[in-house]
Tab-separated table of C-alpha atoms and ligand atoms in Angstrom:
chain	number	residue	atom	x	y	z
A	1	MET	CA	125.984	30.076	13.178
A	2	SER	CA	127.220	30.523	17.114
A	3	GLN	CA	127.563	26.550	17.605
A	4	LYS	CA	130.893	24.671	17.295
A	5	THR	CA	130.558	22.240	14.680
A	6	PRO	CA	130.070	18.572	15.708
A	7	ARG	CA	133.722	17.440	14.614
A	8	ASN	CA	135.350	20.810	15.746
A	9	PHE	CA	133.538	19.895	19.097
A	10	PHE	CA	135.940	17.696	20.140
A	11	LYS	CA	138.869	18.532	18.945
A	12	PRO	CA	141.377	19.617	21.481
A	13	LEU	CA	141.180	23.298	22.444
A	14	ALA	CA	144.994	23.345	22.592
A	15	ILE	CA	148.380	21.986	20.083
A	16	GLY	CA	149.451	19.278	22.294
A	17	ALA	CA	146.375	18.552	24.430
A	18	PRO	CA	144.826	15.045	25.307
A	19	ASP	CA	141.862	14.882	22.890
A	20	PRO	CA	138.507	15.257	24.251
A	21	MET	CA	136.540	12.166	26.110
A	22	ARG	CA	133.631	11.340	24.095
A	23	GLU	CA	131.784	9.421	26.682
A	24	LEU	CA	132.434	10.067	30.502
A	25	PRO	CA	134.051	6.753	32.103
A	26	VAL	CA	131.741	5.012	34.097
A	27	ARG	CA	132.157	5.462	37.434
A	28	LEU	CA	130.621	5.100	41.059
A	29	GLU	CA	130.216	8.415	42.508
A	30	ARG	CA	128.217	8.131	45.144
A	31	MET	CA	129.370	10.971	47.108
A	32	ILE	CA	132.225	13.399	46.895
A	33	HIS	CA	133.815	13.812	50.166
A	34	PHE	CA	135.149	17.455	50.794
A	35	VAL	CA	138.228	18.056	52.873
A	36	PRO	CA	139.847	21.672	53.895
A	37	PRO	CA	143.287	20.675	52.565
A	38	HIS	CA	145.127	23.701	54.785
A	39	LEU	CA	144.344	21.544	57.908
A	40	GLU	CA	147.377	19.604	58.647
A	41	LYS	CA	145.544	17.091	60.967
A	42	VAL	CA	142.976	16.566	58.983
A	43	ARG	CA	145.184	16.248	55.069
A	44	ALA	CA	146.210	13.028	57.139
A	45	LYS	CA	143.470	10.919	57.335
A	46	VAL	CA	143.326	11.825	53.633
A	47	PRO	CA	144.776	8.015	52.710
A	48	GLN	CA	141.582	6.553	54.784
A	49	MET	CA	139.592	8.772	52.869
A	50	ALA	CA	139.952	7.277	50.109
A	51	ASP	CA	139.238	3.552	51.451
A	52	GLN	CA	136.265	4.834	52.548
A	53	ALA	CA	134.891	7.328	49.809
A	54	ASP	CA	133.954	6.791	46.191
A	55	VAL	CA	135.353	10.734	45.481
A	56	VAL	CA	138.156	13.212	47.454
A	57	LEU	CA	137.739	16.598	46.865
A	58	ALA	CA	140.399	19.086	47.782
A	59	ASN	CA	138.355	22.620	48.808
A	60	LEU	CA	140.141	25.526	47.927
A	61	GLU	CA	136.888	27.894	47.572
A	62	ASP	CA	133.746	28.629	50.229
A	63	ALA	CA	134.938	26.983	54.156
A	64	ILE	CA	138.818	28.253	53.147
A	65	PRO	CA	139.716	31.474	54.681
A	66	ALA	CA	140.895	34.483	52.470
A	67	ASP	CA	144.508	33.917	54.675
A	68	ALA	CA	144.644	30.300	54.122
A	69	LYS	CA	144.161	29.854	50.227
A	70	ASP	CA	147.739	29.610	49.480
A	71	ALA	CA	147.809	26.375	52.268
A	72	ALA	CA	145.070	25.316	50.589
A	73	ARG	CA	146.162	25.375	47.535
A	74	ASP	CA	149.713	23.624	47.995
A	75	GLY	CA	147.579	21.191	50.595
A	76	ALA	CA	145.654	20.308	47.553
A	77	ILE	CA	149.216	19.332	45.529
A	78	GLU	CA	149.943	17.158	48.467
A	79	MET	CA	147.025	15.382	48.397
A	80	GLY	CA	147.478	14.480	44.997
A	81	LYS	CA	150.515	12.699	45.689
A	82	MET	CA	149.723	10.800	49.290
A	83	VAL	CA	147.398	8.486	47.403
A	84	GLY	CA	148.007	6.556	44.329
A	85	TRP	CA	144.540	7.512	43.137
A	86	GLN	CA	143.988	6.516	39.700
A	87	ALA	CA	145.659	2.864	40.479
A	88	LYS	CA	143.292	3.349	43.119
A	89	GLY	CA	140.258	3.799	41.343
A	90	THR	CA	139.240	6.537	44.325
A	91	GLY	CA	138.580	9.918	42.309
A	92	PHE	CA	140.384	12.600	43.099
A	93	TRP	CA	138.684	16.183	42.931
A	94	SER	CA	139.092	19.502	43.448
A	95	ARG	CA	137.169	22.819	43.995
A	96	VAL	CA	138.800	25.754	42.868
A	97	ASN	CA	137.739	29.658	43.891
A	98	PRO	CA	135.720	31.181	41.314
A	99	LEU	CA	136.917	32.411	37.544
A	100	ASN	CA	136.584	36.309	39.078
A	101	SER	CA	138.333	35.741	42.297
A	102	PRO	CA	142.083	36.690	42.664
A	103	TRP	CA	143.059	32.935	43.421
A	104	PHE	CA	141.479	30.634	40.021
A	105	GLN	CA	144.263	30.956	37.804
A	106	GLU	CA	146.587	29.672	40.536
A	107	ASP	CA	144.620	27.339	41.524
A	108	VAL	CA	143.457	25.830	37.959
A	109	SER	CA	147.634	26.107	36.489
A	110	ARG	CA	148.999	24.903	39.715
A	111	LEU	CA	146.415	22.045	39.954
A	112	VAL	CA	147.181	20.841	36.456
A	113	LEU	CA	150.778	21.462	36.293
A	114	GLU	CA	151.867	19.725	39.519
A	115	ALA	CA	148.992	17.176	40.157
A	116	GLY	CA	147.478	16.853	36.708
A	117	GLU	CA	148.763	13.203	36.718
A	118	GLN	CA	146.429	12.803	38.959
A	119	LEU	CA	143.572	14.566	39.449
A	120	ASP	CA	140.210	13.699	37.398
A	121	VAL	CA	137.666	16.972	38.007
A	122	ILE	CA	138.002	20.505	38.802
A	123	MET	CA	134.899	21.716	40.194
A	124	LEU	CA	134.198	24.961	38.821
A	125	PRO	CA	131.762	27.222	41.604
A	126	LYS	CA	129.039	30.148	40.190
A	127	VAL	CA	129.208	29.006	37.246
A	128	GLU	CA	126.791	31.616	35.616
A	129	GLY	CA	126.416	30.530	31.949
A	130	PRO	CA	128.462	28.419	29.271
A	131	TRP	CA	131.007	31.318	29.199
A	132	ASP	CA	132.180	30.310	32.024
A	133	ILE	CA	132.610	26.996	30.938
A	134	HIS	CA	134.582	27.922	27.501
A	135	PHE	CA	136.865	30.118	29.507
A	136	ALA	CA	138.265	26.918	31.615
A	137	ASP	CA	138.480	25.194	29.208
A	138	GLN	CA	140.872	26.900	26.847
A	139	TYR	CA	142.791	27.810	30.097
A	140	VAL	CA	143.148	23.689	31.012
A	141	ALA	CA	143.744	22.951	27.417
A	142	GLN	CA	146.604	24.714	27.164
A	143	LEU	CA	148.098	23.683	30.847
A	144	GLU	CA	147.146	20.252	30.315
A	145	ALA	CA	149.207	20.794	26.880
A	146	LYS	CA	152.092	22.503	29.229
A	147	ALA	CA	152.032	19.566	31.405
A	148	GLY	CA	152.228	16.938	28.627
A	149	LEU	CA	149.250	15.184	29.832
A	150	LYS	CA	147.409	11.999	27.929
A	151	ARG	CA	143.606	12.283	29.724
A	152	PRO	CA	141.898	15.189	29.745
A	153	ILE	CA	140.087	16.387	33.126
A	154	LEU	CA	137.052	17.382	33.831
A	155	PHE	CA	134.535	19.634	34.760
A	156	HIS	CA	131.780	19.644	37.216
A	157	ALA	CA	129.817	22.998	37.793
A	158	ILE	CA	128.129	23.270	41.122
A	159	LEU	CA	124.777	25.239	40.137
A	160	GLU	CA	124.105	27.968	42.396
A	161	THR	CA	123.115	31.576	40.733
A	162	ALA	CA	119.639	32.186	39.422
A	163	GLN	CA	121.401	33.162	35.666
A	164	GLY	CA	123.078	29.538	36.375
A	165	MET	CA	119.857	28.288	36.990
A	166	ALA	CA	118.360	29.560	33.799
A	167	LEU	CA	120.892	28.413	31.832
A	168	VAL	CA	121.672	25.308	32.600
A	169	GLU	CA	121.273	23.125	29.669
A	170	GLU	CA	123.768	25.616	27.765
A	171	ILE	CA	126.194	24.785	30.961
A	172	ALA	CA	125.540	21.424	30.712
A	173	LEU	CA	126.533	21.146	26.924
A	174	ALA	CA	129.209	23.574	26.952
A	175	SER	CA	132.253	21.134	26.487
A	176	PRO	CA	133.196	17.391	26.445
A	177	ARG	CA	134.898	17.950	29.794
A	178	MET	CA	132.210	17.987	31.224
A	179	GLN	CA	131.580	15.312	34.073
A	180	GLY	CA	128.477	17.096	36.019
A	181	ILE	CA	126.502	19.170	37.826
A	182	SER	CA	125.799	19.993	41.457
A	183	LEU	CA	123.330	21.652	43.611
A	184	GLY	CA	124.854	25.007	45.712
A	185	PRO	CA	121.504	25.692	48.105
A	186	ALA	CA	123.503	28.143	49.709
A	187	ASP	CA	124.528	30.025	46.953
A	188	LEU	CA	121.605	29.485	45.498
A	189	ALA	CA	119.224	30.959	48.076
A	190	ALA	CA	120.855	33.476	48.722
A	191	ASP	CA	121.030	34.604	44.841
A	192	ARG	CA	117.462	33.993	44.160
A	193	LYS	CA	116.806	36.195	47.676
A	194	MET	CA	114.691	32.276	49.643
A	195	LYS	CA	114.272	33.298	53.020
A	196	THR	CA	116.346	30.784	54.935
A	197	THR	CA	119.614	30.338	57.141
A	198	ARG	CA	119.612	26.926	55.852
A	199	VAL	CA	121.824	24.760	53.313
A	200	GLY	CA	119.779	22.121	51.736
A	201	GLY	CA	116.685	20.550	53.232
A	202	GLY	CA	113.065	21.276	53.767
A	203	HIS	CA	112.272	24.324	56.085
A	204	PRO	CA	109.084	24.415	58.947
A	205	TYR	CA	107.631	27.479	56.873
A	206	TYR	CA	107.393	26.015	53.541
A	207	ARG	CA	104.147	24.196	53.623
A	208	VAL	CA	100.774	23.205	52.202
A	209	VAL	CA	97.543	23.040	54.326
A	210	ASP	CA	95.371	20.387	54.448
A	211	ASP	CA	91.635	22.374	53.714
A	212	PRO	CA	89.444	23.412	56.400
A	213	ASN	CA	87.664	20.741	58.823
A	214	GLU	CA	83.679	21.325	59.284
A	215	ASP	CA	84.399	20.965	62.679
A	216	GLY	CA	86.673	23.684	62.978
A	217	SER	CA	89.419	21.117	64.684
A	218	LYS	CA	93.355	21.577	63.787
A	219	ARG	CA	94.144	21.110	59.885
A	220	GLU	CA	97.212	19.031	59.285
A	221	SER	CA	100.144	20.371	57.161
A	222	ALA	CA	102.840	18.952	55.848
A	223	GLN	CA	107.107	20.814	54.775
A	224	GLN	CA	107.632	20.938	51.544
A	225	ASP	CA	110.575	20.044	49.477
A	226	PRO	CA	111.731	23.920	48.111
A	227	TRP	CA	114.543	22.051	46.269
A	228	HIS	CA	112.555	19.614	43.769
A	229	TYR	CA	112.246	22.058	40.420
A	230	THR	CA	115.672	22.675	41.180
A	231	ILE	CA	117.387	19.029	41.627
A	232	ALA	CA	114.100	18.056	38.663
A	233	ARG	CA	115.690	20.522	35.931
A	234	MET	CA	119.178	20.233	36.804
A	235	VAL	CA	118.679	16.354	36.365
A	236	ASP	CA	117.113	16.914	33.050
A	237	ALA	CA	119.751	18.779	31.833
A	238	CYS	CA	122.535	16.852	32.659
A	239	ARG	CA	120.802	13.892	31.721
A	240	MET	CA	119.724	15.269	28.310
A	241	ALA	CA	123.630	16.168	28.037
A	242	GLY	CA	124.705	12.469	28.967
A	243	ILE	CA	126.440	14.035	32.245
A	244	ASN	CA	125.663	13.181	35.371
A	245	ALA	CA	123.342	15.054	38.371
A	246	PHE	CA	124.631	16.102	41.399
A	247	TYR	CA	122.687	16.712	45.150
A	248	GLY	CA	125.254	19.425	46.593
A	249	PRO	CA	125.544	19.950	50.606
A	250	PHE	CA	123.704	19.383	54.081
A	251	GLY	CA	124.657	21.693	55.765
A	252	ASP	CA	123.078	20.796	59.278
A	253	ILE	CA	125.271	17.595	60.236
A	254	ALA	CA	123.786	16.832	63.567
A	255	ASP	CA	120.205	15.868	61.411
A	256	SER	CA	121.480	12.435	59.719
A	257	GLU	CA	117.488	11.502	59.311
A	258	ALA	CA	116.848	15.099	57.469
A	259	CYS	CA	120.340	14.201	55.519
A	260	GLU	CA	119.152	11.288	54.201
A	261	GLN	CA	115.707	11.671	53.207
A	262	GLN	CA	116.857	14.949	51.389
A	263	PHE	CA	119.916	12.448	49.651
A	264	ARG	CA	117.190	9.547	49.047
A	265	ASN	CA	115.049	12.484	47.210
A	266	ALA	CA	117.820	12.974	44.635
A	267	PHE	CA	118.863	9.664	44.063
A	268	LEU	CA	114.955	8.383	43.437
A	269	LEU	CA	114.448	12.236	40.892
A	270	GLY	CA	118.405	10.583	38.583
A	271	CYS	CA	121.405	11.785	40.698
A	272	SER	CA	124.549	10.013	40.856
A	273	GLY	CA	125.290	11.102	44.191
A	274	THR	CA	126.354	13.699	46.820
A	275	TRP	CA	128.338	16.227	48.565
A	276	SER	CA	129.672	14.742	51.890
A	277	LEU	CA	130.761	17.580	54.773
A	278	HIS	CA	131.325	15.124	57.421
A	279	PRO	CA	132.137	11.759	57.363
A	280	SER	CA	128.850	10.506	59.302
A	281	GLN	CA	128.071	11.701	55.793
A	282	ILE	CA	129.457	9.669	53.509
A	283	GLU	CA	127.832	6.350	55.639
A	284	ILE	CA	124.194	8.198	54.349
A	285	ALA	CA	124.912	8.584	50.960
A	286	LYS	CA	126.809	4.912	50.725
A	287	ARG	CA	123.660	3.570	52.252
A	288	VAL	CA	120.913	6.039	50.116
A	289	PHE	CA	122.802	6.340	46.443
A	290	SER	CA	123.520	2.275	46.545
A	291	PRO	CA	119.859	0.456	45.503
A	292	ALA	CA	118.195	-1.301	47.841
A	293	PRO	CA	118.736	-5.379	47.801
A	294	ASP	CA	114.922	-5.835	47.643
A	295	GLU	CA	114.887	-3.389	44.312
A	296	VAL	CA	118.120	-5.158	42.758
A	297	LYS	CA	116.282	-8.542	42.931
A	298	PHE	CA	112.846	-6.772	41.577
A	299	ALA	CA	114.751	-5.393	38.965
A	300	ARG	CA	117.233	-8.465	38.109
A	301	ARG	CA	113.301	-10.683	37.933
A	302	ILE	CA	112.041	-8.210	35.197
A	303	LEU	CA	115.263	-8.674	33.225
A	304	GLU	CA	114.857	-12.480	33.290
A	305	ALA	CA	111.469	-12.345	32.587
A	306	MET	CA	112.401	-9.952	29.325
A	307	PRO	CA	115.390	-11.397	28.001
A	308	ASP	CA	115.801	-9.432	24.853
A	309	GLY	CA	113.927	-6.313	26.340
A	310	THR	CA	110.473	-6.307	24.570
A	311	GLY	CA	107.030	-7.556	25.147
A	312	VAL	CA	105.224	-8.234	28.074
A	313	ALA	CA	105.431	-9.881	31.537
A	314	MET	CA	103.336	-9.694	34.345
A	315	LEU	CA	105.756	-10.510	37.928
A	316	ASP	CA	103.466	-9.828	41.260
A	317	GLY	CA	100.698	-8.613	39.319
A	318	LYS	CA	102.414	-5.470	38.097
A	319	MET	CA	102.807	-4.805	33.864
A	320	GLN	CA	106.225	-4.927	32.518
A	321	ASP	CA	107.231	-3.968	29.070
A	322	ASP	CA	110.499	-2.333	27.385
A	323	ALA	CA	109.899	0.787	29.301
A	324	THR	CA	110.049	-1.196	32.877
A	325	TRP	CA	112.755	-3.111	31.635
A	326	LYS	CA	115.021	0.300	31.014
A	327	GLN	CA	113.741	1.183	34.212
A	328	ALA	CA	115.285	-2.478	35.367
A	329	LYS	CA	118.626	-1.841	33.747
A	330	VAL	CA	119.396	1.203	35.288
A	331	ILE	CA	118.980	-0.174	38.870
A	332	SER	CA	121.063	-3.464	37.686
A	333	ASP	CA	123.764	-1.496	36.101
A	334	LEU	CA	123.715	0.343	39.018
A	335	ALA	CA	123.903	-2.585	41.283
A	336	ASP	CA	126.638	-3.715	39.081
A	337	LEU	CA	128.944	-1.084	39.899
A	338	VAL	CA	128.651	-0.843	42.985
A	339	SER	CA	129.322	-4.661	43.379
A	340	GLU	CA	133.223	-3.105	41.837
A	341	LYS	CA	133.998	-1.937	44.960
A	342	ASP	CA	131.475	-2.916	47.364
A	343	PRO	CA	131.813	-6.702	49.096
A	344	GLU	CA	129.221	-6.544	51.301
A	345	LEU	CA	126.320	-5.079	49.084
A	346	ALA	CA	127.585	-7.487	46.697
A	347	LYS	CA	126.970	-10.291	48.872
A	348	ALA	CA	123.889	-8.559	49.962
A	349	TYR	CA	122.830	-8.265	45.757
A	350	ALA	CA	124.036	-11.413	45.102
A	351	ALA	CA	121.380	-13.183	47.475
A	352	SER	CA	118.782	-11.147	46.991
B	1	GLV	C1	127.485	24.911	48.106
B	1	GLV	O1	128.790	25.213	47.348
B	1	GLV	C2	126.540	26.249	48.627
B	1	GLV	O2	127.020	27.312	47.874
B	1	GLV	O3	125.414	24.860	48.643
B	2	MG	MG1	128.370	27.863	47.349
């Protein structure tokens, strides 16, 4: 037998470490806002960001130059002290360097020992298989015990290698610490040898062409989404494990229309949120990952029409049954969660 027994799966991995969570906390995580913590000017805006974003993340990995890794780590710990994250209810996360890098050990140990009370989630990049999660799991348990933490820190893996993709289900199930998985389209494209220099989104060469026209006129063609398979598979792996799926970075900051469409496709397929790399993307993510008021209105009509969730009802000519009741519940529950944090949307949903 190569798996832990059910009872052992939920035991702490170190004496004195907190008990693993059996259920994930229900939190609104429409966007994970990336902050380069070594830049003092950007760091100064962290309290403002904590008001705007659902999750603020101190990024220690890619995009942080090698000679700024120590400063970024110091900055991340400083960020932990700048806001009362737990009281405020805004998520405080950090993306650490990969397990094989010279920075991983210090990133994780300092974060847990010096910012562990505030830190919700450690984002682990370039996860190749469940063994990466197991190693980090054991290491963090040791540190939690040393720090005397009462609440376990969760893990979020980035899906950005072909092997990680092939083992995504095992990664999702590797530990009760797993909170979710994000797509990493840049690293994944490189590892797969996809021929694109873009970070997420479509590509003008990736398309389907209509059949030839009899009169020989120009054939219509349309771009396709090269990320569809990856996102759909990631969502299945995550939801099977009872954790959350997230889109990831959209690199063309100026192209807000394409960004919005990519986010929306991910939302419709089941993702809970995305990354924001620029304040403008926080607004896009808020718009996309909160259900539309007319959808909420229809969902609530379904729930009202079938109070015990069984049977059949017709609404505007559309058949409703136990399954559509569950679909409606997903949207209505999300609207309730959004309403707790967002008074404007709360009003729009109440009016709907
Ligand atoms: C994110 O880390 C990516 O590689 O796309
Ligand atoms: Mg990456």
